[in-house]
Amino acid sequence: AFDSLTANYISLFETSPPTWRNSSQAALAPLQQIPAVTHAQYFVMPAIVAGNTQPLIEAIIAFATERSIVVIDCSQLNHIDFIACGKLLTGLVALAANDKIIEFHQVSYLVAALLNVMGLKEIARIIPRKD
């Protein structure tokens, strides 16, 4: 059944699906255990965004204070849950209202689809990965 779903996923999204994970494997790590990283030019999102997003939003806002263009690197971001995405949108609305240009770079197609559906495309530019 998984192989059949894999073929459907590949044809629909034109990319490889996530790997199979037994339900007995550990659940996604909470956000506090996966720190975000900032560089001089961009903010690097953690691999997983779930649970308490407040520290992440505060880190992005602090990163944005000295910049007019806020580049958020999502090359490591593999998963963002629905609730965390909504909180991220709410947290970033204030930046967009203060004339900050927000750009999400290297976003996986699956994450980009969720960001678009949740409305982040209204306040930020979402640039998908090229792979």
Short mmCIF file of C-alpha atoms in Angstrom, two decimals:
data_model
loop_
_atom_site.label_atom_id
_atom_site.label_comp_id
_atom_site.label_asym_id
_atom_site.label_seq_id
_atom_site.Cartn_x
_atom_site.Cartn_y
_atom_site.Cartn_z
CA ALA A 1 0.00 0.00 0.00
CA PHE A 2 2.86 2.38 0.82
CA ASP A 3 4.50 1.75 -2.57
CA SER A 4 1.22 2.57 -4.32
CA LEU A 5 0.91 5.80 -2.37
CA THR A 6 4.54 6.59 -3.17
CA ALA A 7 3.87 6.36 -6.91
CA ASN A 8 0.82 8.63 -6.57
CA TYR A 9 2.80 11.14 -4.50
CA ILE A 10 5.63 11.26 -7.05
CA SER A 11 3.26 11.84 -9.95
CA LEU A 12 1.32 14.53 -8.08
CA PHE A 13 4.16 16.51 -6.49
CA GLU A 14 7.00 15.59 -8.88
CA THR A 15 9.34 14.88 -5.97
CA SER A 16 10.16 11.95 -3.72
CA PRO A 17 7.86 11.41 -0.74
CA PRO A 18 9.03 11.41 2.86
CA THR A 19 10.48 8.12 4.07
CA TRP A 20 8.32 5.56 5.84
CA ARG A 21 8.26 5.92 9.62
CA ASN A 22 6.79 3.31 11.92
CA SER A 23 4.28 4.63 14.40
CA SER A 24 6.43 2.98 17.07
CA GLN A 25 9.27 5.41 16.28
CA ALA A 26 9.65 8.51 18.41
CA ALA A 27 7.29 11.38 17.72
CA LEU A 28 8.56 14.63 16.26
CA ALA A 29 10.88 16.48 18.59
CA PRO A 30 9.46 19.63 20.14
CA LEU A 31 10.74 22.92 18.79
CA GLN A 32 12.73 23.72 21.93
CA GLN A 33 15.08 20.79 21.23
CA ILE A 34 15.93 21.97 17.70
CA PRO A 35 17.40 25.47 17.78
CA ALA A 36 17.16 27.87 14.88
CA VAL A 37 20.37 29.39 13.56
CA THR A 38 21.02 32.90 12.37
CA HIS A 39 23.67 33.99 9.88
CA ALA A 40 24.63 37.47 8.83
CA GLN A 41 22.45 37.35 5.72
CA TYR A 42 19.63 34.94 6.60
CA PHE A 43 17.74 33.17 9.34
CA VAL A 44 17.88 29.35 9.21
CA MET A 45 14.70 27.53 10.16
CA PRO A 46 15.04 24.35 12.23
CA ALA A 47 14.24 20.95 10.68
CA ILE A 48 10.93 20.69 12.56
CA VAL A 49 8.51 23.43 13.57
CA ALA A 50 5.90 22.10 15.96
CA GLY A 51 4.67 22.75 19.46
CA ASN A 52 5.67 26.00 21.13
CA THR A 53 6.62 28.37 18.30
CA GLN A 54 7.00 31.48 20.45
CA PRO A 55 10.81 31.19 20.83
CA LEU A 56 11.15 30.77 17.06
CA ILE A 57 8.93 33.77 16.30
CA GLU A 58 10.83 35.89 18.81
CA ALA A 59 14.14 34.85 17.23
CA ILE A 60 12.89 35.79 13.75
CA ILE A 61 11.63 39.16 15.00
CA ALA A 62 14.98 39.84 16.72
CA PHE A 63 16.79 38.89 13.50
CA ALA A 64 14.54 41.24 11.50
CA THR A 65 15.12 44.34 13.63
CA GLU A 66 18.19 45.49 11.68
CA ARG A 67 16.96 44.44 8.25
CA SER A 68 14.47 45.67 5.70
CA ILE A 69 14.52 42.33 3.86
CA VAL A 70 14.15 39.28 6.10
CA VAL A 71 15.44 36.16 4.35
CA ILE A 72 14.42 32.91 6.03
CA ASP A 73 16.35 29.86 4.83
CA CYS A 74 14.10 26.77 4.87
CA SER A 75 16.58 24.35 3.31
CA GLN A 76 16.66 22.31 6.55
CA LEU A 77 12.94 22.61 7.26
CA ASN A 78 11.31 19.20 6.74
CA HIS A 79 8.10 19.52 8.73
CA ILE A 80 5.83 22.26 10.02
CA ASP A 81 2.55 21.35 11.62
CA PHE A 82 -0.73 23.11 10.88
CA ILE A 83 -1.05 24.90 14.24
CA ALA A 84 2.59 26.04 14.23
CA CYS A 85 2.12 27.41 10.71
CA GLY A 86 -0.86 29.48 11.88
CA LYS A 87 1.13 30.82 14.82
CA LEU A 88 4.03 31.64 12.51
CA LEU A 89 1.68 33.62 10.27
CA THR A 90 0.26 35.52 13.23
CA GLY A 91 3.75 36.28 14.53
CA LEU A 92 5.05 37.53 11.19
CA VAL A 93 2.10 39.78 10.33
CA ALA A 94 3.60 42.51 12.52
CA LEU A 95 6.84 42.41 10.53
CA ALA A 96 5.00 42.77 7.24
CA ALA A 97 2.95 45.62 8.71
CA ASN A 98 6.23 47.41 9.55
CA ASP A 99 7.27 47.40 5.87
CA LYS A 100 9.61 44.43 6.24
CA ILE A 101 9.97 42.26 3.16
CA ILE A 102 9.81 38.61 4.22
CA GLU A 103 11.18 35.88 1.97
CA PHE A 104 11.16 32.13 2.63
CA HIS A 105 13.94 30.54 0.53
CA GLN A 106 14.57 26.87 -0.35
CA VAL A 107 11.13 25.71 0.82
CA SER A 108 10.16 22.09 0.12
CA TYR A 109 7.10 21.79 -2.11
CA LEU A 110 5.03 20.18 0.64
CA VAL A 111 5.88 22.89 3.18
CA ALA A 112 5.35 25.57 0.52
CA ALA A 113 1.87 24.20 -0.16
CA LEU A 114 0.98 24.50 3.54
CA LEU A 115 2.47 28.00 3.83
CA ASN A 116 0.45 29.11 0.80
CA VAL A 117 -2.80 27.56 2.05
CA MET A 118 -2.34 29.13 5.48
CA GLY A 119 -1.94 32.58 3.94
CA LEU A 120 1.75 33.30 4.36
CA LYS A 121 1.88 34.07 0.65
CA GLU A 122 -0.08 37.24 1.48
CA ILE A 123 2.72 38.62 3.67
CA ALA A 124 5.83 36.86 2.35
CA ARG A 125 7.47 35.63 -0.81
CA ILE A 126 7.80 31.83 -0.82
CA ILE A 127 10.57 30.46 -3.05
CA PRO A 128 10.53 26.65 -3.42
CA ARG A 129 13.57 24.41 -3.70
CA LYS A 130 14.82 23.72 -7.17
CA ASP A 131 15.09 19.93 -6.67
#
